[in-house]
Tab-separated table of C-alpha atoms in Angstrom:
chain	number	residue	atom	x	y	z
P	184	MET	CA	0.000	0.000	0.000
P	185	LYS	CA	1.887	2.998	-1.186
P	186	SER	CA	0.415	6.032	-2.845
P	187	LEU	CA	1.979	9.251	-4.081
P	188	GLY	CA	-0.978	11.584	-4.408
P	189	ARG	CA	-3.901	9.590	-5.776
P	190	LEU	CA	-1.779	7.728	-8.275
P	191	THR	CA	1.600	8.203	-6.676
P	192	GLY	CA	1.383	7.908	-3.712
P	193	CYS	CA	-10.085	-15.696	24.468
P	194	ALA	CA	-12.389	-14.891	21.414
P	195	LEU	CA	-12.338	-14.997	17.615
P	196	ALA	CA	-14.401	-12.309	15.956
P	197	LEU	CA	-14.114	-13.271	12.319
P	198	ALA	CA	-16.154	-11.517	9.698
P	199	CYS	CA	-18.755	-14.172	9.056
P	200	ALA	CA	-19.038	-14.887	12.755
P	201	HIS	CA	-19.924	-11.471	14.059
P	202	GLU	CA	-20.123	-8.728	11.389
P	203	ASN	CA	-19.542	-6.183	14.166
P	204	LYS	CA	-22.427	-7.508	16.274
P	205	GLY	CA	-20.278	-8.833	19.092
P	206	VAL	CA	-18.350	-11.985	19.796
P	207	VAL	CA	-19.901	-15.396	19.231
P	208	ALA	CA	-19.042	-17.652	22.147
P	209	GLU	CA	-18.577	-21.327	21.307
P	210	THR	CA	-20.263	-22.307	24.569
P	211	ASP	CA	-23.340	-20.203	23.819
P	212	THR	CA	-24.140	-20.881	20.181
P	213	LYS	CA	-23.269	-23.048	17.232
P	214	MET	CA	-20.292	-22.069	15.116
P	215	LYS	CA	-21.089	-19.686	12.304
P	216	GLY	CA	-19.376	-18.762	9.047
P	217	ALA	CA	-15.618	-19.072	8.721
P	218	ALA	CA	-14.838	-19.227	12.410
P	219	ALA	CA	-16.215	-19.306	15.875
P	220	ALA	CA	-15.137	-17.698	19.095
P	221	GLU	CA	-14.045	-18.719	22.503
P	222	ALA	CA	-14.536	-15.760	24.823
P	223	SER	CA	-14.892	-14.848	28.398
P	224	GLN	CA	-17.724	-12.368	28.797
P	225	PRO	CA	-16.446	-8.792	29.199
P	226	PRO	CA	-16.708	-7.437	32.741
P	227	ALA	CA	-19.379	-4.835	33.191
P	228	ASP	CA	-17.376	-1.979	34.657
P	229	GLY	CA	-14.454	0.186	33.603
P	230	ALA	CA	-12.752	0.824	30.260
P	231	THR	CA	-9.794	-1.404	31.098
P	232	ALA	CA	-12.131	-4.180	32.243
P	233	ALA	CA	-13.724	-4.137	28.771
P	234	ILE	CA	-10.666	-5.922	27.368
P	235	ARG	CA	-11.584	-9.549	26.652
P	236	PRO	CA	-9.245	-12.504	26.077
P	237	PHE	CA	-9.193	-13.761	22.493
P	238	ASN	CA	-8.410	-17.161	21.008
P	239	VAL	CA	-8.404	-18.312	17.385
P	240	LYS	CA	-10.378	-21.425	16.471
P	241	VAL	CA	-11.332	-21.909	12.825
P	242	PRO	CA	-13.846	-24.713	12.189
P	243	GLU	CA	-12.616	-27.511	9.946
P	244	ASN	CA	-15.435	-27.030	7.445
P	245	ALA	CA	-14.059	-23.559	6.615
P	246	LEU	CA	-10.706	-25.109	5.690
P	247	VAL	CA	-12.381	-27.875	3.681
P	248	ASP	CA	-14.343	-25.238	1.752
P	249	LEU	CA	-11.118	-23.323	1.040
P	250	ARG	CA	-9.404	-26.400	-0.360
P	251	GLN	CA	-12.425	-27.261	-2.502
P	252	ARG	CA	-12.525	-23.765	-3.970
P	253	ILE	CA	-8.818	-23.919	-4.754
P	254	ALA	CA	-9.253	-27.268	-6.527
P	255	ALA	CA	-12.065	-25.802	-8.639
P	256	THR	CA	-10.089	-22.710	-9.738
P	257	ARG	CA	-10.689	-21.607	-13.306
P	258	TRP	CA	-7.356	-20.256	-14.541
P	259	PRO	CA	-6.785	-17.532	-17.170
P	260	ASP	CA	-4.453	-17.864	-20.146
P	261	ARG	CA	-0.753	-17.354	-19.590
P	262	GLU	CA	0.571	-13.799	-19.766
P	263	THR	CA	2.037	-12.791	-23.145
P	264	VAL	CA	5.225	-11.289	-21.695
P	265	PRO	CA	8.164	-12.905	-19.846
P	266	ASP	CA	7.895	-10.669	-16.766
P	267	ARG	CA	5.428	-9.208	-14.228
P	268	SER	CA	4.466	-6.222	-16.377
P	269	GLN	CA	0.992	-7.708	-16.982
P	270	GLY	CA	0.620	-8.792	-13.362
P	271	VAL	CA	1.277	-11.894	-11.283
P	272	GLN	CA	2.560	-14.639	-13.564
P	273	LEU	CA	0.429	-17.727	-14.126
P	274	GLU	CA	2.991	-20.490	-13.590
P	275	GLN	CA	4.216	-19.097	-10.269
P	276	LEU	CA	0.727	-18.474	-8.969
P	277	GLN	CA	-0.576	-21.896	-10.014
P	278	GLU	CA	2.213	-23.683	-8.149
P	279	PHE	CA	1.715	-21.455	-5.101
P	280	VAL	CA	-2.067	-21.871	-4.981
P	281	ARG	CA	-1.899	-25.630	-5.533
P	282	TYR	CA	0.453	-25.893	-2.545
P	283	TRP	CA	-2.052	-23.782	-0.592
P	284	GLY	CA	-4.730	-26.363	-1.336
P	285	THR	CA	-2.687	-29.513	-0.736
P	286	GLY	CA	0.362	-28.869	1.457
P	287	TYR	CA	-0.298	-25.813	3.588
P	288	ASP	CA	-1.479	-26.187	7.207
P	289	TRP	CA	-3.422	-23.268	8.715
P	290	ARG	CA	-3.422	-24.960	12.122
P	291	LYS	CA	0.274	-24.110	12.540
P	292	ALA	CA	-0.510	-20.409	12.080
P	293	GLU	CA	-3.417	-20.737	14.467
P	294	ALA	CA	-1.118	-22.285	17.073
P	295	LYS	CA	1.436	-19.483	16.665
P	296	LEU	CA	-1.239	-16.874	17.233
P	297	ASN	CA	-2.756	-18.691	20.189
P	298	ALA	CA	0.674	-18.962	21.822
P	299	LEU	CA	0.536	-15.175	22.199
P	300	PRO	CA	-1.676	-13.117	24.526
P	301	GLN	CA	-4.500	-11.844	22.289
P	302	PHE	CA	-7.393	-9.631	23.227
P	303	MET	CA	-10.468	-7.838	21.942
P	304	THR	CA	-11.878	-4.501	23.014
P	305	THR	CA	-14.617	-2.296	21.600
P	306	ILE	CA	-13.693	1.265	20.629
P	307	ASP	CA	-16.196	3.633	19.017
P	308	GLY	CA	-18.561	0.729	18.514
P	309	LEU	CA	-16.034	-1.472	16.707
P	310	ASP	CA	-14.258	-4.585	17.956
P	311	ILE	CA	-10.480	-4.132	17.896
P	312	HIS	CA	-8.259	-7.210	18.043
P	313	PHE	CA	-4.724	-6.897	19.346
P	314	ILE	CA	-1.724	-8.888	20.500
P	315	HIS	CA	-0.199	-7.650	23.761
P	316	VAL	CA	3.087	-9.090	24.987
P	317	ARG	CA	4.700	-7.613	28.096
P	318	SER	CA	8.455	-7.864	28.530
P	319	ARG	CA	9.943	-9.692	31.500
P	320	HIS	CA	12.409	-6.814	31.853
P	321	THR	CA	11.724	-3.940	34.239
P	322	GLY	CA	11.079	-0.546	32.686
P	323	ALA	CA	10.147	-1.841	29.240
P	324	LEU	CA	8.984	0.928	26.891
P	325	PRO	CA	5.496	0.278	25.464
P	326	VAL	CA	5.216	0.442	21.659
P	327	ILE	CA	2.125	0.116	19.493
P	328	ILE	CA	3.013	-1.281	16.062
P	329	THR	CA	0.680	-0.970	13.057
P	330	HIS	CA	0.699	-3.257	10.018
P	331	GLY	CA	-0.381	-2.428	6.461
P	332	TRP	CA	-1.905	-3.915	3.291
P	333	PRO	CA	-1.552	-6.619	2.057
P	334	GLY	CA	-0.160	-7.495	5.445
P	335	SER	CA	-1.662	-8.148	8.867
P	336	VAL	CA	-0.467	-8.879	12.385
P	337	ILE	CA	1.243	-11.901	10.784
P	338	GLU	CA	3.892	-9.455	9.491
P	339	GLN	CA	5.059	-8.571	12.977
P	340	LEU	CA	5.121	-11.925	14.754
P	341	LYS	CA	8.872	-12.399	14.331
P	342	ILE	CA	9.793	-9.052	15.920
P	343	ILE	CA	7.936	-9.700	19.173
P	344	GLY	CA	10.759	-11.816	20.651
P	345	PRO	CA	13.610	-9.410	19.787
P	346	LEU	CA	11.645	-6.453	21.156
P	347	THR	CA	10.308	-7.962	24.363
P	348	ASP	CA	13.415	-10.020	25.190
P	349	PRO	CA	16.365	-8.144	23.652
P	350	THR	CA	18.977	-9.996	25.710
P	351	ALA	CA	18.191	-13.140	23.730
P	352	PHE	CA	18.848	-11.298	20.447
P	353	GLY	CA	22.007	-9.299	21.061
P	354	GLY	CA	20.396	-6.371	22.863
P	355	ARG	CA	20.363	-5.142	26.449
P	356	ALA	CA	17.651	-5.488	29.088
P	357	GLU	CA	17.200	-1.711	29.236
P	358	GLU	CA	16.226	-1.763	25.545
P	359	ALA	CA	13.133	-3.916	26.109
P	360	PHE	CA	9.626	-3.073	24.904
P	361	ASP	CA	6.123	-4.063	25.835
P	362	VAL	CA	4.564	-4.761	22.430
P	363	VAL	CA	1.006	-3.998	21.329
P	364	ILE	CA	0.054	-5.068	17.780
P	365	PRO	CA	-3.548	-4.292	16.788
P	366	SER	CA	-5.405	-5.406	13.684
P	367	ILE	CA	-6.521	-2.366	11.678
P	368	PRO	CA	-10.331	-2.017	11.505
P	369	GLY	CA	-11.564	-4.115	8.574
P	370	TYR	CA	-8.484	-6.323	8.715
P	371	GLY	CA	-8.026	-9.756	10.255
P	372	PHE	CA	-9.861	-10.291	13.489
P	373	SER	CA	-10.909	-6.679	14.080
P	374	GLY	CA	-14.456	-5.683	13.280
P	375	LYS	CA	-15.503	-4.315	9.902
P	376	PRO	CA	-16.780	-0.740	9.842
P	377	THR	CA	-20.401	-0.670	8.625
P	378	GLY	CA	-20.271	3.050	7.914
P	379	THR	CA	-17.721	5.559	6.659
P	380	GLY	CA	-15.172	7.507	8.659
P	381	TRP	CA	-12.617	4.922	9.768
P	382	ASP	CA	-9.702	6.702	8.089
P	383	PRO	CA	-6.113	6.902	9.424
P	384	ASP	CA	-6.989	9.850	11.677
P	385	HIS	CA	-9.848	7.905	13.295
P	386	ILE	CA	-7.691	4.816	13.704
P	387	ALA	CA	-4.976	6.951	15.317
P	388	ARG	CA	-7.459	8.161	17.932
P	389	ALA	CA	-8.578	4.581	18.551
P	390	TRP	CA	-4.957	3.480	19.087
P	391	ALA	CA	-4.467	6.239	21.662
P	392	GLU	CA	-7.594	5.026	23.453
P	393	LEU	CA	-6.302	1.447	23.332
P	394	MET	CA	-3.002	2.415	24.972
P	395	LYS	CA	-4.908	4.375	27.604
P	396	ARG	CA	-7.066	1.328	28.366
P	397	LEU	CA	-3.952	-0.765	28.781
P	398	GLY	CA	-2.763	1.649	31.440
P	399	TYR	CA	0.218	3.019	29.551
P	400	THR	CA	0.995	6.622	30.457
P	401	ARG	CA	4.138	6.920	28.293
P	402	TYR	CA	4.617	5.020	25.042
P	403	VAL	CA	5.822	5.194	21.429
P	404	ALA	CA	4.294	4.194	18.084
P	405	GLN	CA	5.727	2.465	15.017
P	406	GLY	CA	4.387	1.820	11.535
P	407	GLY	CA	5.135	1.069	7.908
P	408	ASP	CA	2.703	1.023	4.984
P	409	TRP	CA	-0.682	2.039	6.501
P	410	GLY	CA	1.119	2.136	9.829
P	411	SER	CA	3.006	5.199	8.622
P	412	PRO	CA	0.014	7.534	8.090
P	413	ILE	CA	-1.668	6.103	11.183
P	414	SER	CA	1.427	6.683	13.331
P	415	GLY	CA	1.894	10.070	11.682
P	416	ALA	CA	-1.672	11.007	12.562
P	417	MET	CA	-0.992	9.980	16.152
P	418	ALA	CA	2.016	12.288	16.204
P	419	ARG	CA	-0.053	15.178	14.810
P	420	GLN	CA	-2.808	14.564	17.347
P	421	ALA	CA	-0.199	14.246	20.126
P	422	PRO	CA	-2.334	12.283	22.620
P	423	ALA	CA	-1.255	12.339	26.243
P	424	GLY	CA	1.560	9.862	26.783
P	425	LEU	CA	2.843	9.529	23.206
P	426	LEU	CA	6.580	10.239	23.257
P	427	GLY	CA	7.381	9.869	19.548
P	428	ILE	CA	7.061	7.679	16.461
P	429	HIS	CA	9.222	5.535	14.180
P	430	ILE	CA	8.180	4.965	10.566
P	431	ASN	CA	9.635	3.013	7.663
P	432	LEU	CA	7.606	4.531	4.835
P	433	PRO	CA	7.936	8.266	5.548
P	434	ALA	CA	5.705	10.955	4.093
P	435	ALA	CA	8.726	12.849	2.868
P	436	VAL	CA	7.950	13.569	-0.795
P	437	PRO	CA	7.980	17.380	-1.223
P	438	PRO	CA	5.010	19.088	-2.935
P	439	GLU	CA	6.967	20.093	-6.048
P	440	VAL	CA	8.272	16.542	-6.480
P	441	GLY	CA	4.804	15.040	-6.091
P	442	ALA	CA	3.408	17.539	-8.601
P	443	GLY	CA	6.145	16.696	-11.083
P	444	ILE	CA	5.428	12.977	-10.834
P	445	ALA	CA	1.656	13.445	-11.104
P	446	GLY	CA	2.152	15.634	-14.164
P	447	GLY	CA	4.592	13.305	-15.865
P	448	GLY	CA	7.683	15.448	-15.283
P	449	PRO	CA	10.057	17.146	-15.689
P	450	ALA	CA	11.954	16.975	-12.420
P	451	PRO	CA	11.881	20.151	-10.337
P	452	ALA	CA	14.963	22.337	-10.565
P	453	GLY	CA	17.532	22.233	-7.824
P	454	LEU	CA	17.396	18.540	-6.931
P	455	SER	CA	20.633	16.962	-5.766
P	456	GLU	CA	21.970	13.906	-7.567
P	457	LYS	CA	20.511	11.614	-4.911
P	458	GLU	CA	17.145	13.389	-4.925
P	459	ARG	CA	16.998	13.252	-8.714
P	460	ALA	CA	17.644	9.489	-8.612
P	461	VAL	CA	14.714	9.033	-6.226
P	462	PHE	CA	12.524	11.220	-8.434
P	463	ASP	CA	13.391	9.037	-11.427
P	464	VAL	CA	12.512	5.863	-9.517
P	465	LEU	CA	9.142	7.299	-8.497
P	466	MET	CA	8.436	8.504	-12.021
P	467	THR	CA	9.289	5.111	-13.522
P	468	SER	CA	7.085	3.365	-10.960
P	469	ALA	CA	4.152	5.621	-11.833
P	470	LYS	CA	4.596	5.097	-15.575
P	471	LYS	CA	4.721	1.318	-15.171
P	472	GLY	CA	1.431	1.315	-13.288
P	473	ASN	CA	2.940	-0.073	-10.094
P	474	LEU	CA	0.349	1.807	-8.074
P	475	ALA	CA	-2.665	0.777	-10.139
P	476	TYR	CA	-3.983	-1.274	-7.230
P	477	VAL	CA	-4.068	1.912	-5.114
P	478	VAL	CA	-6.204	3.677	-7.694
P	479	MET	CA	-8.607	0.763	-8.016
P	480	MET	CA	-9.148	0.260	-4.290
P	481	ALA	CA	-9.355	3.996	-3.625
P	482	ALA	CA	-12.016	4.355	-6.320
P	483	ARG	CA	-13.929	1.048	-6.361
P	484	PRO	CA	-13.124	-1.219	-3.378
P	485	GLN	CA	-16.512	-2.921	-3.625
P	486	THR	CA	-15.851	-3.948	-7.226
P	487	VAL	CA	-12.488	-5.432	-6.262
P	488	GLY	CA	-14.188	-7.200	-3.380
P	489	TYR	CA	-16.334	-9.580	-5.404
P	490	ALA	CA	-13.360	-11.404	-6.904
P	491	VAL	CA	-11.194	-11.502	-3.769
P	492	THR	CA	-14.151	-12.712	-1.695
P	493	ASP	CA	-15.247	-15.491	-4.058
P	494	SER	CA	-11.946	-16.903	-5.330
P	495	PRO	CA	-8.922	-17.919	-3.232
P	496	ALA	CA	-6.746	-17.695	-6.364
P	497	GLY	CA	-8.139	-14.235	-7.063
P	498	LEU	CA	-7.354	-13.124	-3.521
P	499	ALA	CA	-3.821	-14.520	-3.675
P	500	ALA	CA	-3.137	-12.851	-7.026
P	501	TRP	CA	-4.462	-9.508	-5.813
P	502	LEU	CA	-2.359	-9.522	-2.648
P	503	LEU	CA	0.777	-10.869	-4.341
P	504	GLY	CA	0.469	-8.197	-7.020
P	505	HIS	CA	1.685	-5.675	-4.457
P	506	PRO	CA	5.096	-4.254	-5.501
P	507	GLY	CA	6.512	-5.355	-2.162
P	508	PHE	CA	6.367	-8.925	-3.487
P	509	ALA	CA	8.059	-8.099	-6.818
P	510	GLN	CA	11.338	-9.769	-5.829
P	511	TRP	CA	9.798	-12.528	-3.735
P	512	THR	CA	10.318	-16.018	-5.217
P	513	TYR	CA	7.159	-17.734	-3.921
P	514	GLY	CA	9.151	-19.860	-1.508
P	515	GLY	CA	11.604	-21.054	-4.124
P	516	ASP	CA	14.528	-20.071	-1.892
P	517	PRO	CA	14.414	-22.019	1.412
P	518	ASN	CA	16.387	-19.249	3.138
P	519	GLU	CA	14.009	-16.525	2.005
P	520	SER	CA	12.023	-14.554	4.557
P	521	PRO	CA	9.073	-14.497	4.632
P	522	THR	CA	8.678	-18.163	3.783
P	523	LYS	CA	5.952	-19.578	1.556
P	524	ASP	CA	3.987	-20.751	4.590
P	525	GLU	CA	4.303	-17.355	6.295
P	526	VAL	CA	2.899	-15.567	3.256
P	527	LEU	CA	0.093	-18.113	3.116
P	528	ASP	CA	-0.604	-17.485	6.806
P	529	ASP	CA	-1.286	-13.874	5.855
P	530	ILE	CA	-3.358	-14.643	2.763
P	531	THR	CA	-5.354	-17.326	4.578
P	532	LEU	CA	-6.110	-14.858	7.360
P	533	TYR	CA	-7.688	-12.542	4.783
P	534	TRP	CA	-9.666	-15.463	3.351
P	535	LEU	CA	-10.975	-16.912	6.600
P	536	THR	CA	-11.984	-13.516	7.966
P	537	ASN	CA	-13.490	-12.453	4.613
P	538	THR	CA	-11.732	-9.099	4.885
P	539	GLY	CA	-10.509	-8.587	1.331
P	540	THR	CA	-13.212	-5.973	0.712
P	541	SER	CA	-13.268	-4.301	4.112
P	542	ALA	CA	-9.469	-3.942	4.029
P	543	ALA	CA	-9.645	-2.343	0.582
P	544	ARG	CA	-12.064	0.291	1.849
P	545	LEU	CA	-9.285	1.946	3.828
P	546	TYR	CA	-7.927	3.122	0.473
P	547	TRP	CA	-11.321	4.652	-0.317
P	548	GLU	CA	-11.360	6.371	3.073
P	549	ASN	CA	-7.904	7.808	2.380
P	550	ALA	CA	-8.430	8.664	-1.307
P	551	GLY	CA	-6.543	11.754	-2.434
P	552	ARG	CA	-4.167	11.805	0.551
P	553	GLY	CA	-0.965	10.197	-0.704
P	554	VAL	CA	0.721	8.394	2.163
P	555	THR	CA	4.218	9.418	1.050
P	556	SER	CA	3.256	13.061	0.428
P	557	ALA	CA	4.466	15.451	3.123
P	558	ALA	CA	1.721	17.939	2.280
P	559	ALA	CA	-1.093	15.353	2.228
P	560	GLN	CA	0.036	13.892	5.549
P	561	LYS	CA	0.448	17.358	7.123
P	562	THR	CA	3.902	16.571	8.436
P	563	ALA	CA	4.500	20.253	9.142
P	564	GLU	CA	1.986	19.941	11.978
P	565	ILE	CA	4.003	17.222	13.736
P	566	SER	CA	6.097	18.524	16.619
P	567	LEU	CA	6.699	15.231	18.434
P	568	PRO	CA	9.990	13.384	17.804
P	569	VAL	CA	10.089	11.325	14.602
P	570	ALA	CA	12.517	8.525	13.726
P	571	ILE	CA	12.918	7.016	10.252
P	572	THR	CA	14.596	3.899	8.901
P	573	VAL	CA	15.032	3.582	5.132
P	574	PHE	CA	15.174	0.039	3.774
P	575	PRO	CA	16.850	-0.341	0.358
P	576	ASP	CA	14.116	-2.308	-1.390
P	577	GLU	CA	11.229	-0.104	-0.230
P	578	VAL	CA	9.014	1.546	-2.864
P	579	TYR	CA	11.208	4.608	-2.562
P	580	ARG	CA	14.326	5.451	-0.584
P	581	ALA	CA	13.523	8.748	1.088
P	582	PRO	CA	16.552	11.058	1.000
P	583	GLU	CA	17.523	12.501	4.367
P	584	THR	CA	17.175	16.012	2.942
P	585	TRP	CA	13.494	15.384	2.187
P	586	ALA	CA	12.932	13.724	5.557
P	587	ARG	CA	14.405	16.651	7.494
P	588	ARG	CA	12.354	19.084	5.465
P	589	ALA	CA	9.154	17.122	6.139
P	590	TYR	CA	9.676	16.366	9.837
P	591	ARG	CA	10.970	19.320	11.842
P	592	ASN	CA	11.772	17.168	14.887
P	593	LEU	CA	13.580	14.286	13.183
P	594	ILE	CA	15.652	12.630	15.914
P	595	TYR	CA	16.868	9.568	14.027
P	596	PHE	CA	17.474	8.777	10.350
P	597	HIS	CA	19.239	5.642	9.193
P	598	GLU	CA	19.615	3.862	5.861
P	599	VAL	CA	20.201	0.142	6.307
P	600	ASP	CA	21.669	-2.268	3.786
P	601	LYS	CA	18.932	-4.891	3.480
P	602	GLY	CA	15.163	-5.233	3.713
P	603	GLY	CA	12.212	-3.961	1.756
P	604	HIS	CA	8.575	-3.032	2.113
P	605	PHE	CA	7.841	-5.895	4.521
P	606	ALA	CA	10.944	-5.209	6.595
P	607	ALA	CA	9.634	-6.657	9.870
P	608	TRP	CA	8.815	-9.881	8.011
P	609	GLU	CA	11.985	-9.949	5.938
P	610	GLN	CA	14.610	-8.816	8.453
P	611	PRO	CA	13.038	-9.101	11.911
P	612	GLU	CA	16.203	-8.803	13.998
P	613	LEU	CA	17.480	-5.822	11.992
P	614	PHE	CA	14.051	-4.241	12.208
P	615	ALA	CA	13.960	-4.708	15.980
P	616	ALA	CA	17.472	-3.268	16.307
P	617	GLU	CA	16.336	-0.194	14.390
P	618	ILE	CA	13.388	0.306	16.731
P	619	ARG	CA	15.700	0.022	19.730
P	620	ALA	CA	18.090	2.601	18.281
P	621	ALA	CA	15.322	4.918	17.113
P	622	PHE	CA	13.695	5.233	20.523
P	623	LYS	CA	16.831	5.134	22.680
P	624	SER	CA	16.810	8.878	23.337
P	625	LEU	CA	13.142	8.832	24.377
P	626	ARG	CA	13.631	6.454	27.287
P	627	PRO	CA	13.612	8.325	30.612
P	628	ALA	CA	16.831	8.056	32.569
P	629	ASP	CA	15.049	6.496	35.530
P	630	GLY	CA	13.604	3.749	33.330
P	631	LYS	CA	10.074	4.353	34.632
P	632	VAL	CA	8.128	4.579	31.401
P	633	ALA	CA	4.928	2.658	31.771
P	634	ALA	CA	2.138	1.654	34.064
P	635	HIS	CA	1.993	-2.085	34.654
């Protein structure tokens, strides 16, 4: 999910089970739709008491239905070019989807999720799912981490260990974090908005409320992809307790650069050699249609939804068409991260929760506000500390000059040598090390940062 301007730019509450009407308890009713829920009833008093334990349990018939649909896939003709310029290539996708239907095991993903403390709470009438792992180390700094599209909380599972227990991954005890990872509204196990208005600004306010309910009085926020505008909105809103943010897809593109790309060039005068190289990359990406998916979901998410809801192969193709997967080899390299099964964990989560359409609507809510545009994201209004890590295979490598122009209180800027759009998935230990370094200066000297 990257847009530059419009073009550039214990409970389971699954979609079919609750449709925002509350949690379905397995002990109270028969299983419905793609999944059922195991939940303790929420206590009646207090905002914090409204947090309910959450546990994933997908009924077997939902998995049988998935495999049957995969087996019945009607495939299109092969592309007429030897590359991805017409979209996801047939041979790769066929092999991937056939493995999904015959060799992949969702129960392993379910077990990984259920090994973590998961919860549900209702904010502004919508169920919000989140993972919450407290560090064993004293004085851990709380961080709320936001995923993007076509990702989910699956993206961040491998960074939980390095962040909460840094001593096991080359860090120090005083660098520990308490980690909160929510599912964006309309994604995964969170509820689906039934009306408009759940844009990044609204989600940012909900995240501040979530941290308040958890009792955190001082915390930081992190995000890439959709997590960047959501974290940026939190920084603009400056809720009580938020110390600063770290982002890995910064809204650093200057207005004149964005205008030049939208208009098809030429490059603005006065760009440095490095800035001109980034401009050329962005211009080439726009001309090749790499952001066509942004335009489609921003304009017609419901139209996209019919295919991704009815066909597992259609859903997989749509998600894998994201430019972040352009260099991914579909599990062909056994050392590659994310693995084939990890990517299928993410895609299967979309399928079982029936959130392909509701996730796409976030683009509609955000239409016209390019997530990499400094002007669209109102970065000039951010006074809280901002930290940025640039990964080399991201959609664009923000120059430090643009970042400092966009964020007046930039406290950390670092370009690393590996990783791309799904950096937490691809390079979890490096990603965690960057978060530690980014927020080092925001930790109080006495180490007393959070309520427990």
